[in-house]
Short mmCIF file of C-alpha atoms and ligand atoms in Angstrom, two decimals:
data_model
loop_
_atom_site.label_atom_id
_atom_site.label_comp_id
_atom_site.label_asym_id
_atom_site.label_seq_id
_atom_site.Cartn_x
_atom_site.Cartn_y
_atom_site.Cartn_z
CA MET A 1 98.01 59.61 18.04
CA LYS A 2 97.65 60.07 21.85
CA ASP A 3 93.83 59.96 22.51
CA LYS A 4 92.62 63.63 23.55
CA GLU A 5 93.09 63.69 27.22
CA LYS A 6 89.26 64.44 28.39
CA SER A 7 88.01 68.01 29.73
CA ARG A 8 87.11 67.96 33.78
CA GLY A 9 83.07 68.90 32.64
CA ASP A 10 83.12 65.48 30.55
CA GLN A 11 84.91 63.91 33.73
CA LEU A 12 82.47 65.85 35.85
CA ARG A 13 79.68 64.32 33.66
CA GLU A 14 81.24 60.52 33.88
CA GLU A 15 81.24 60.60 37.26
CA LEU A 16 78.02 63.08 38.40
CA CYS A 17 75.53 62.62 35.86
CA TYR A 18 73.02 60.21 35.61
CA ALA A 19 72.81 59.34 31.37
CA LYS A 20 70.62 56.43 30.15
CA LYS A 21 71.34 53.94 27.80
CA ASN A 22 69.89 52.02 24.84
CA GLY A 23 70.42 49.03 26.19
CA TYR A 24 70.75 47.11 22.17
CA GLU A 25 74.47 49.30 23.23
CA ARG A 26 75.04 46.97 26.09
CA MET A 27 73.98 43.87 24.62
CA ASP A 28 76.85 41.33 23.13
CA GLN A 29 76.04 38.89 20.33
CA ALA A 30 75.78 35.70 23.27
CA GLU A 31 73.08 37.62 24.63
CA LEU A 32 71.71 38.75 22.12
CA GLU A 33 70.49 35.01 20.53
CA ALA A 34 69.93 34.30 24.73
CA MET A 35 66.72 36.86 24.31
CA GLU A 36 65.65 36.15 20.82
CA ALA A 37 65.46 31.93 21.72
CA TYR A 38 63.59 33.62 25.34
CA CYS A 39 61.18 35.51 23.32
CA THR A 40 59.90 32.96 20.45
CA GLY A 41 59.28 30.83 24.66
CA TYR A 42 57.75 34.18 25.09
CA LYS A 43 55.22 34.04 21.65
CA GLN A 44 54.70 30.34 21.79
CA PHE A 45 52.79 31.37 26.22
CA LEU A 46 51.02 34.32 24.72
CA ASP A 47 48.96 32.17 21.45
CA ALA A 48 48.44 29.66 24.12
CA GLY A 49 47.07 31.97 26.63
CA LYS A 50 44.63 34.00 24.80
CA THR A 51 42.73 33.35 29.26
CA GLU A 52 43.43 33.32 32.63
CA ARG A 53 42.52 29.99 32.96
CA GLU A 54 44.60 28.98 29.58
CA CYS A 55 47.64 30.68 31.28
CA VAL A 56 47.21 28.54 34.48
CA ASP A 57 47.31 25.76 32.24
CA ARG A 58 50.14 26.44 29.92
CA THR A 59 52.01 27.59 33.06
CA ILE A 60 51.64 23.78 34.86
CA ALA A 61 52.42 22.17 32.42
CA LEU A 62 55.81 24.36 31.84
CA ALA A 63 56.28 23.60 35.30
CA GLU A 64 55.98 20.48 35.67
CA ALA A 65 57.74 19.90 32.50
CA ALA A 66 60.51 21.08 35.02
CA GLY A 67 60.37 18.90 37.72
CA PHE A 68 58.08 20.60 39.64
CA ARG A 69 54.72 18.84 41.43
CA GLU A 70 51.34 19.40 42.64
CA TYR A 71 51.22 20.55 45.82
CA ARG A 72 49.62 19.68 48.98
CA ARG A 73 48.79 20.77 52.37
CA GLY A 74 51.58 19.06 54.55
CA MET A 75 54.22 18.25 52.20
CA GLU A 76 57.54 17.75 53.66
CA LEU A 77 59.59 20.20 51.20
CA LYS A 78 63.22 20.70 51.29
CA ALA A 79 65.33 22.89 49.67
CA GLY A 80 65.73 23.05 45.42
CA ASP A 81 61.81 21.13 45.75
CA LYS A 82 59.83 22.45 43.00
CA VAL A 83 56.08 22.88 43.64
CA TYR A 84 52.57 24.99 42.04
CA GLN A 85 49.03 25.19 42.91
CA ALA A 86 46.29 26.57 41.20
CA ASN A 87 43.44 28.64 42.84
CA ARG A 88 40.99 27.41 40.67
CA GLY A 89 42.47 27.15 37.30
CA LYS A 90 42.22 31.08 37.23
CA ALA A 91 45.92 32.29 39.55
CA VAL A 92 48.60 29.64 39.64
CA MET A 93 51.18 29.95 42.72
CA LEU A 94 54.67 28.00 42.44
CA ALA A 95 58.00 28.05 44.04
CA VAL A 96 61.34 26.93 44.50
CA MET A 97 62.77 26.40 48.74
CA GLY A 98 65.52 27.79 48.88
CA ARG A 99 68.54 26.99 51.03
CA LYS A 100 67.51 28.95 54.40
CA GLY A 101 64.00 28.99 55.99
CA LEU A 102 61.50 31.44 55.06
CA GLU A 103 61.73 32.86 58.41
CA GLU A 104 64.86 35.01 56.57
CA GLY A 105 60.92 35.74 54.03
CA ALA A 106 60.66 35.07 50.10
CA ASN A 107 61.84 36.95 47.35
CA ILE A 108 58.22 36.65 45.16
CA GLY A 109 57.19 37.76 41.89
CA ALA A 110 53.45 38.31 41.33
CA ALA A 111 52.53 39.07 37.90
CA HIS A 112 47.93 38.96 36.47
CA ILE A 113 47.82 37.27 33.56
CA ASP A 114 44.20 38.56 32.67
CA SER A 115 43.67 40.90 30.03
CA PRO A 116 41.47 43.48 29.05
CA ARG A 117 38.47 41.63 27.09
CA LEU A 118 34.95 40.92 26.42
CA ASP A 119 32.82 39.07 28.35
CA LEU A 120 29.66 37.46 27.00
CA LYS A 121 26.95 38.95 29.57
CA GLN A 122 24.64 35.56 31.01
CA ASN A 123 22.26 35.82 29.23
CA PRO A 124 24.08 36.92 26.06
CA LEU A 125 22.45 35.24 22.87
CA TYR A 126 19.36 37.08 20.33
CA GLU A 127 18.65 38.06 17.26
CA ALA A 128 17.65 40.99 15.27
CA ASP A 129 16.82 40.93 11.11
CA ASP A 130 17.56 37.42 10.03
CA LEU A 131 20.86 38.12 12.09
CA ALA A 132 22.10 36.27 15.15
CA PHE A 133 24.63 38.49 18.18
CA LEU A 134 26.52 37.75 21.70
CA LYS A 135 25.37 40.35 24.01
CA THR A 136 28.91 41.44 26.33
CA HIS A 137 29.90 43.67 29.57
CA TYR A 138 34.19 45.12 29.16
CA TYR A 139 36.42 43.54 31.17
CA GLY A 140 39.41 46.12 32.10
CA GLY A 141 39.78 49.43 30.97
CA LEU A 142 38.87 49.09 26.96
CA ARG A 143 38.50 51.39 24.93
CA LYS A 144 35.58 50.06 22.71
CA TYR A 145 36.48 51.47 19.29
CA GLN A 146 39.29 49.38 18.91
CA TRP A 147 36.95 46.45 19.43
CA VAL A 148 34.80 46.99 16.72
CA THR A 149 35.81 45.31 13.00
CA ILE A 150 38.23 43.21 14.45
CA PRO A 151 38.80 39.07 14.21
CA LEU A 152 37.49 37.87 17.59
CA GLU A 153 37.35 34.01 18.95
CA LEU A 154 35.94 33.03 21.60
CA HIS A 155 37.26 31.25 24.34
CA GLY A 156 36.52 29.64 28.46
CA VAL A 157 33.97 27.87 30.20
CA VAL A 158 30.43 26.50 30.99
CA ALA A 159 29.21 25.05 33.64
CA LEU A 160 26.78 22.30 33.75
CA LYS A 161 24.99 21.87 36.91
CA ASN A 162 25.80 18.27 36.98
CA GLY A 163 29.38 19.14 37.88
CA GLN A 164 31.11 19.17 34.11
CA VAL A 165 33.10 22.18 33.11
CA ILE A 166 32.72 22.06 29.29
CA ARG A 167 36.12 23.62 27.60
CA VAL A 168 35.05 26.14 24.57
CA SER A 169 37.63 27.31 22.47
CA VAL A 170 36.82 28.96 18.82
CA GLY A 171 38.80 30.41 16.84
CA ASN A 172 43.07 29.99 18.05
CA GLY A 173 42.27 25.88 16.12
CA GLU A 174 43.69 25.92 11.66
CA GLY A 175 40.04 26.40 10.35
CA ASP A 176 37.84 27.73 13.22
CA PRO A 177 35.55 30.55 12.23
CA LEU A 178 35.89 33.31 14.05
CA PHE A 179 33.67 36.68 15.13
CA THR A 180 33.39 40.50 14.73
CA ILE A 181 31.86 43.31 15.71
CA ASP A 182 30.77 45.53 13.23
CA ASP A 183 31.13 49.02 13.26
CA LEU A 184 29.35 52.66 10.94
CA LEU A 185 30.73 52.66 7.40
CA PRO A 186 31.95 56.03 7.10
CA HIS A 187 29.82 57.32 3.87
CA LEU A 188 26.20 57.02 7.37
CA GLY A 189 29.34 57.84 10.38
CA VAL A 190 28.97 61.39 10.45
CA GLU A 191 27.10 62.14 12.84
CA GLN A 192 29.00 60.11 15.13
CA SER A 193 32.90 60.80 13.72
CA ARG A 194 30.99 64.58 15.82
CA LYS A 195 31.07 62.42 18.68
CA PRO A 196 34.14 61.80 21.42
CA LEU A 197 35.73 58.82 21.58
CA GLY A 198 34.52 58.15 24.15
CA GLU A 199 31.08 58.15 23.67
CA ALA A 200 31.71 57.02 20.03
CA ILE A 201 30.66 53.90 20.64
CA PRO A 202 28.19 53.08 23.47
CA ALA A 203 29.51 49.71 25.62
CA GLU A 204 25.92 48.04 24.42
CA SER A 205 27.29 48.38 21.06
CA LEU A 206 29.09 45.62 21.34
CA ASN A 207 27.48 43.32 19.82
CA ILE A 208 29.15 40.12 18.48
CA LEU A 209 27.94 38.92 14.95
CA VAL A 210 27.33 34.82 15.33
CA GLY A 211 25.24 33.97 12.85
CA SER A 212 22.79 34.83 9.37
CA ARG A 213 21.77 31.61 8.37
CA PRO A 214 18.33 30.67 9.25
CA LEU A 215 17.75 26.72 10.29
CA ALA A 216 16.07 25.34 6.99
CA ASP A 217 12.23 24.49 6.98
CA ASP A 218 11.30 27.33 9.83
CA GLU A 219 9.19 30.61 10.16
CA GLY A 220 9.97 31.54 13.36
CA SER A 221 10.90 34.60 14.18
CA ASP A 222 13.96 33.18 15.56
CA ARG A 223 15.26 30.94 13.27
CA VAL A 224 19.12 31.89 12.80
CA LYS A 225 19.97 32.31 16.76
CA LEU A 226 17.95 28.67 16.48
CA SER A 227 20.51 27.35 13.97
CA VAL A 228 23.18 28.98 16.36
CA LEU A 229 22.26 26.97 19.44
CA GLU A 230 21.70 23.81 17.45
CA LEU A 231 25.48 24.44 16.27
CA LEU A 232 27.01 24.75 20.24
CA HIS A 233 24.70 22.06 20.73
CA ARG A 234 25.99 18.83 18.54
CA LYS A 235 29.42 20.81 19.38
CA TYR A 236 29.18 21.39 23.34
CA GLY A 237 25.68 19.51 24.57
CA ILE A 238 24.78 23.16 25.68
CA VAL A 239 21.07 24.63 26.06
CA GLU A 240 20.67 28.44 25.67
CA GLU A 241 20.12 28.78 29.65
CA ASP A 242 23.88 27.09 29.90
CA PHE A 243 24.85 30.50 29.63
CA ILE A 244 24.23 31.86 32.83
CA SER A 245 26.82 29.71 33.77
CA ALA A 246 29.56 30.54 31.55
CA GLU A 247 32.54 32.11 30.86
CA LEU A 248 32.48 33.03 27.59
CA SER A 249 35.35 35.91 26.79
CA ALA A 250 36.00 37.13 23.20
CA VAL A 251 39.30 38.53 23.01
CA PRO A 252 41.02 39.74 19.53
CA ALA A 253 42.56 37.04 16.95
CA PHE A 254 45.89 37.81 16.53
CA ARG A 255 48.75 35.60 16.62
CA ALA A 256 51.79 37.14 18.53
CA CYS A 257 54.43 38.08 15.99
CA ASP A 258 57.30 39.48 15.47
CA ILE A 259 57.17 44.03 14.26
CA GLY A 260 59.40 46.03 12.04
CA PHE A 261 62.06 45.37 9.70
CA ASP A 262 64.64 44.51 12.29
CA ARG A 263 62.72 42.36 13.75
CA SER A 264 62.93 43.91 17.64
CA LEU A 265 59.01 43.97 19.16
CA ILE A 266 56.25 41.68 19.68
CA GLY A 267 52.43 42.34 18.66
CA ALA A 268 50.31 40.63 20.32
CA TYR A 269 47.26 40.96 22.75
CA GLY A 270 47.27 40.24 26.02
CA HIS A 271 51.52 41.34 26.43
CA ASP A 272 49.86 43.00 29.64
CA ASP A 273 50.65 41.51 31.78
CA ARG A 274 51.93 38.10 30.64
CA VAL A 275 54.53 39.32 28.86
CA CYS A 276 55.48 40.37 32.99
CA ALA A 277 53.99 36.31 34.04
CA TYR A 278 56.14 34.66 31.45
CA ALA A 279 58.84 36.70 32.35
CA CYS A 280 58.71 35.69 36.89
CA LEU A 281 57.61 31.80 35.34
CA ALA A 282 59.89 31.81 33.09
CA ALA A 283 63.40 32.58 36.31
CA LEU A 284 61.41 30.35 38.48
CA LEU A 285 61.28 28.09 36.30
CA GLN A 286 65.62 27.59 36.05
CA LEU A 287 66.87 28.06 39.62
CA GLY A 288 68.05 25.35 41.53
CA ALA A 289 68.30 25.53 45.39
CA PRO A 290 68.00 29.39 45.73
CA GLU A 291 69.42 30.68 49.15
CA ARG A 292 65.85 32.55 49.80
CA THR A 293 62.75 31.14 48.92
CA ALA A 294 61.31 31.75 45.41
CA VAL A 295 57.39 32.00 45.19
CA CYS A 296 56.49 32.87 42.15
CA MET A 297 52.38 34.56 42.03
CA LEU A 298 50.47 35.15 38.41
CA ALA A 299 46.77 36.52 39.73
CA ASP A 300 43.98 36.69 37.79
CA LYS A 301 41.37 40.35 38.53
CA GLU A 302 43.95 43.25 38.90
CA GLU A 303 42.43 44.69 35.77
CA ILE A 304 39.23 45.55 37.64
CA GLY A 305 41.00 46.23 40.69
CA SER A 306 42.28 42.97 42.25
CA GLU A 307 39.50 41.94 43.51
CA GLY A 308 37.15 38.32 44.59
CA VAL A 309 38.48 35.12 45.07
CA THR A 310 40.87 34.92 42.50
CA GLY A 311 42.53 38.26 42.65
CA MET A 312 45.66 39.21 44.64
CA LYS A 313 43.91 40.90 47.45
CA SER A 314 42.30 36.82 48.11
CA ALA A 315 44.27 35.04 50.77
CA ALA A 316 44.68 31.90 48.65
CA PHE A 317 48.27 33.50 48.57
CA ASP A 318 48.44 33.97 52.30
CA THR A 319 47.20 30.67 52.60
CA PHE A 320 49.94 29.12 50.08
CA MET A 321 52.77 30.37 52.49
CA GLU A 322 51.15 29.86 55.82
CA ASP A 323 51.00 25.65 54.15
CA LEU A 324 55.07 26.51 53.47
CA CYS A 325 56.19 28.21 56.45
CA ALA A 326 53.64 26.03 58.60
CA GLY A 327 55.98 22.83 57.14
CA GLN A 328 59.08 24.35 58.97
CA ASN A 329 57.40 26.32 62.24
CA VAL A 330 57.46 29.66 61.08
CA SER A 331 54.95 32.03 61.22
CA LEU A 332 53.58 33.58 58.34
CA ARG A 333 53.68 36.98 59.70
CA ALA A 334 57.47 36.50 60.57
CA CYS A 335 57.57 35.25 56.65
CA TYR A 336 56.01 38.18 55.23
CA GLU A 337 58.07 40.76 57.12
CA LYS A 338 61.53 39.69 55.46
CA SER A 339 60.21 38.98 52.34
CA PHE A 340 60.82 41.15 49.08
CA CYS A 341 58.07 41.16 46.00
CA LEU A 342 58.96 42.35 42.82
CA SER A 343 54.84 43.30 41.55
CA ALA A 344 56.26 43.11 38.16
CA ASP A 345 53.43 44.69 35.64
CA VAL A 346 53.39 46.78 32.86
CA THR A 347 54.19 50.17 32.43
CA ALA A 348 52.99 53.22 29.86
CA ALA A 349 56.12 53.29 27.16
CA TYR A 350 56.28 56.63 26.45
CA ASP A 351 55.10 56.92 23.08
CA PRO A 352 56.74 60.02 20.33
CA ASN A 353 53.62 59.67 18.45
CA PHE A 354 51.37 61.42 22.26
CA ALA A 355 54.97 63.00 23.57
CA ASP A 356 52.03 65.45 25.43
CA VAL A 357 51.01 63.10 27.58
CA TYR A 358 53.87 62.37 29.39
CA GLU A 359 56.94 63.73 30.66
CA LYS A 360 59.74 62.61 28.78
CA ARG A 361 62.84 62.52 31.49
CA ASN A 362 61.09 60.25 33.82
CA SER A 363 59.66 57.96 30.92
CA ALA A 364 59.50 54.34 29.94
CA LEU A 365 61.54 54.27 26.60
CA VAL A 366 61.30 51.41 24.92
CA ASN A 367 64.38 48.75 24.88
CA TYR A 368 65.76 50.98 27.47
CA GLY A 369 65.16 48.15 30.15
CA LEU A 370 63.23 46.27 32.81
CA GLY A 371 60.98 50.04 34.05
CA LEU A 372 60.76 50.35 37.90
CA CYS A 373 58.85 52.59 39.01
CA LYS A 374 58.79 53.98 42.66
CA TYR A 375 55.47 54.47 42.50
CA THR A 376 51.90 54.21 40.59
CA GLY A 377 48.36 55.71 41.32
CA SER A 378 47.01 58.75 39.90
CA ARG A 379 46.65 62.44 41.25
CA GLY A 380 48.90 62.57 43.82
CA LYS A 381 50.10 59.17 43.84
CA SER A 382 46.57 57.93 45.16
CA GLY A 383 46.33 53.41 44.80
CA ALA A 384 50.26 53.73 44.81
CA SER A 385 52.42 51.13 46.83
CA ASP A 386 54.73 53.61 46.75
CA ALA A 387 57.95 51.56 47.18
CA SER A 388 60.73 53.20 50.32
CA ALA A 389 64.13 54.73 48.78
CA GLU A 390 65.65 51.52 50.77
CA VAL A 391 63.40 49.81 48.68
CA VAL A 392 64.11 50.97 45.61
CA ALA A 393 68.11 51.20 45.88
CA TYR A 394 68.44 48.06 47.39
CA ALA A 395 66.13 46.90 43.83
CA ARG A 396 69.11 48.41 42.47
CA LYS A 397 71.82 46.68 44.13
CA VAL A 398 70.34 43.50 42.81
CA LEU A 399 70.06 44.87 39.60
CA ASP A 400 72.83 46.36 38.51
CA GLU A 401 75.33 43.10 40.14
CA ALA A 402 72.65 40.45 37.94
CA ASP A 403 73.96 42.51 34.88
CA VAL A 404 70.01 43.77 33.84
CA VAL A 405 69.12 46.32 31.79
CA TRP A 406 66.72 48.80 33.34
CA GLN A 407 65.18 52.25 33.52
CA MET A 408 63.19 54.22 35.87
CA ALA A 409 59.66 54.85 35.15
CA GLU A 410 56.26 56.77 35.28
CA LEU A 411 52.73 56.56 33.58
CA GLY A 412 52.61 59.46 32.06
CA LYS A 413 52.44 63.43 33.22
CA VAL A 414 51.01 63.84 36.81
CA ASP A 415 47.54 64.50 36.08
CA ALA A 416 46.98 63.07 32.72
CA GLY A 417 45.59 60.06 34.29
CA GLY A 418 47.31 56.68 35.49
CA GLY A 419 47.07 53.04 36.93
CA GLY A 420 47.49 51.08 39.92
CA THR A 421 48.74 47.24 39.76
CA VAL A 422 49.01 44.42 42.14
CA ALA A 423 51.55 45.79 44.61
CA MET A 424 49.32 47.94 47.02
CA PHE A 425 48.26 44.30 48.39
CA MET A 426 51.68 42.42 49.07
CA ALA A 427 52.67 45.12 50.30
CA GLU A 428 49.69 45.64 53.30
CA ARG A 429 50.56 41.98 53.72
CA ASN A 430 53.72 43.75 55.66
CA ILE A 431 55.94 42.82 52.56
CA ASP A 432 58.49 45.73 51.12
CA THR A 433 56.84 45.62 47.65
CA LEU A 434 58.71 47.88 44.27
CA ASP A 435 56.66 47.66 40.92
CA ALA A 436 59.35 47.53 38.16
CA GLY A 437 57.63 45.98 34.10
CA VAL A 438 57.99 45.92 30.26
CA PRO A 439 57.34 49.60 28.76
CA VAL A 440 54.38 48.94 26.67
CA LEU A 441 52.65 50.51 23.35
CA SER A 442 49.19 51.04 23.09
CA MET A 443 48.54 49.99 26.12
CA HIS A 444 44.83 47.24 26.81
CA ALA A 445 44.66 47.58 23.06
CA PRO A 446 44.05 44.48 21.42
CA PHE A 447 46.83 44.11 20.21
CA GLU A 448 49.94 45.95 22.53
CA THR A 449 53.68 46.22 21.44
CA VAL A 450 56.69 45.28 23.37
CA GLY A 451 60.57 45.81 22.31
CA LYS A 452 61.94 42.01 22.82
CA LEU A 453 64.64 43.69 24.91
CA ASP A 454 62.33 44.65 27.96
CA CYS A 455 61.16 41.44 27.97
CA TYR A 456 64.08 39.88 28.47
CA MET A 457 65.63 42.18 31.09
CA THR A 458 62.65 41.61 32.47
CA PHE A 459 63.01 38.31 33.32
CA LYS A 460 66.77 38.65 33.78
CA GLY A 461 65.77 41.03 36.70
CA ALA A 462 63.37 38.64 38.17
CA LYS A 463 65.61 35.73 38.36
CA ALA A 464 67.92 38.30 39.80
CA ILE A 465 65.24 38.77 42.60
CA TYR A 466 64.87 35.18 43.56
CA GLU A 467 68.59 34.29 43.45
CA ALA A 468 68.98 37.81 45.96
CA LYS A 469 70.51 36.76 49.04
MN1 MN B 1 48.42 45.19 34.52
MN1 MN B 2 45.94 46.27 32.79
#
């Protein structure tokens, strides 16, 4: 029997209309397997990196295993050479030198490795009614009610006056204790339940329970606190005053895991933005000698506005790039004006359970691939980089040629809220920049969810951008 001929309408629909497709319709068996293998590596990266410092350590370990060397100013580099440089242990930059000179610009993938969390205050430890607690100051935009009654780990460093920096990681190891923040029982929560979500758990009540057993044979009112201090002194050699020069963070004690009967999703703490950071890193590690120099920037402090010496506003990035340029007698500004940056950061996935804050036509859907955001920001695109039409067209071409599944994304309805990324700080350097990233469900929650297909396509997209001529 002969196939029915297409109607004129169907023909036109095919030729003229843009239709988004679920990415699974475009994946063959080999690609499904590559996706699964990639996501296994990603889950390991998540479990090893609960803070930006740990992500830097893990990144350096992976980079060195892939033949990268620590960059030193003045080092002579040729095409295919691979270098990295950490910024104060909290951000890291990596480069694979291209066959073309840096006057032709670099292809940059930039993501951030800090995630929302609860930082300890500088004078955190106290005892109240025979219980010991740590005071916290939340870092990044988080919904406080989500951080009570979940298991927490404690990660970070204590810097001593003698220059020694002591690493702390409690909860990630086999048999480690965990911590938690308590909440009211429903029986007594009548008054609290009437409050708006944003007010029900005040920031100053996010105090972490760390002990309850008093020091033996002592009558003081701080016997529990003293007992905790004694344990800390025995394990780390620190005293209470050392908290003053410490950076300790409470993070959710969740392992990255598959979600769903079909295992198509990953649940974890810190997908924002380690899912894009790992994609940019993994893609860079696979490069040989690309046409243009490829640079991966993993920044700190994005969640609080990219401020500070380790954030994207820091000159550390410019210094690294200028040093690479100096090796080729190229001016930094000549390099920047020809460069391209994929600002790889997560976007909000359309959530049918909260449909009214999204505009579905322009929202990123789970499993529809890498989400390109022409602009982020809030209200009238305030705080957005707003990539030019030409830049978006360039990305469409590069991604299509590499067979990357991608979609357009906008963070929710106009005036429903908004957010920013490092894009504008790259654009301010005179670098053409486009936002793109993985759509996330429950973004900024202690446990966020992403689709494996979108993780893998972000990796493929980053690789295509690095390899672009
Ligand atoms: Mn982010
Ligand atoms: Mn974020």
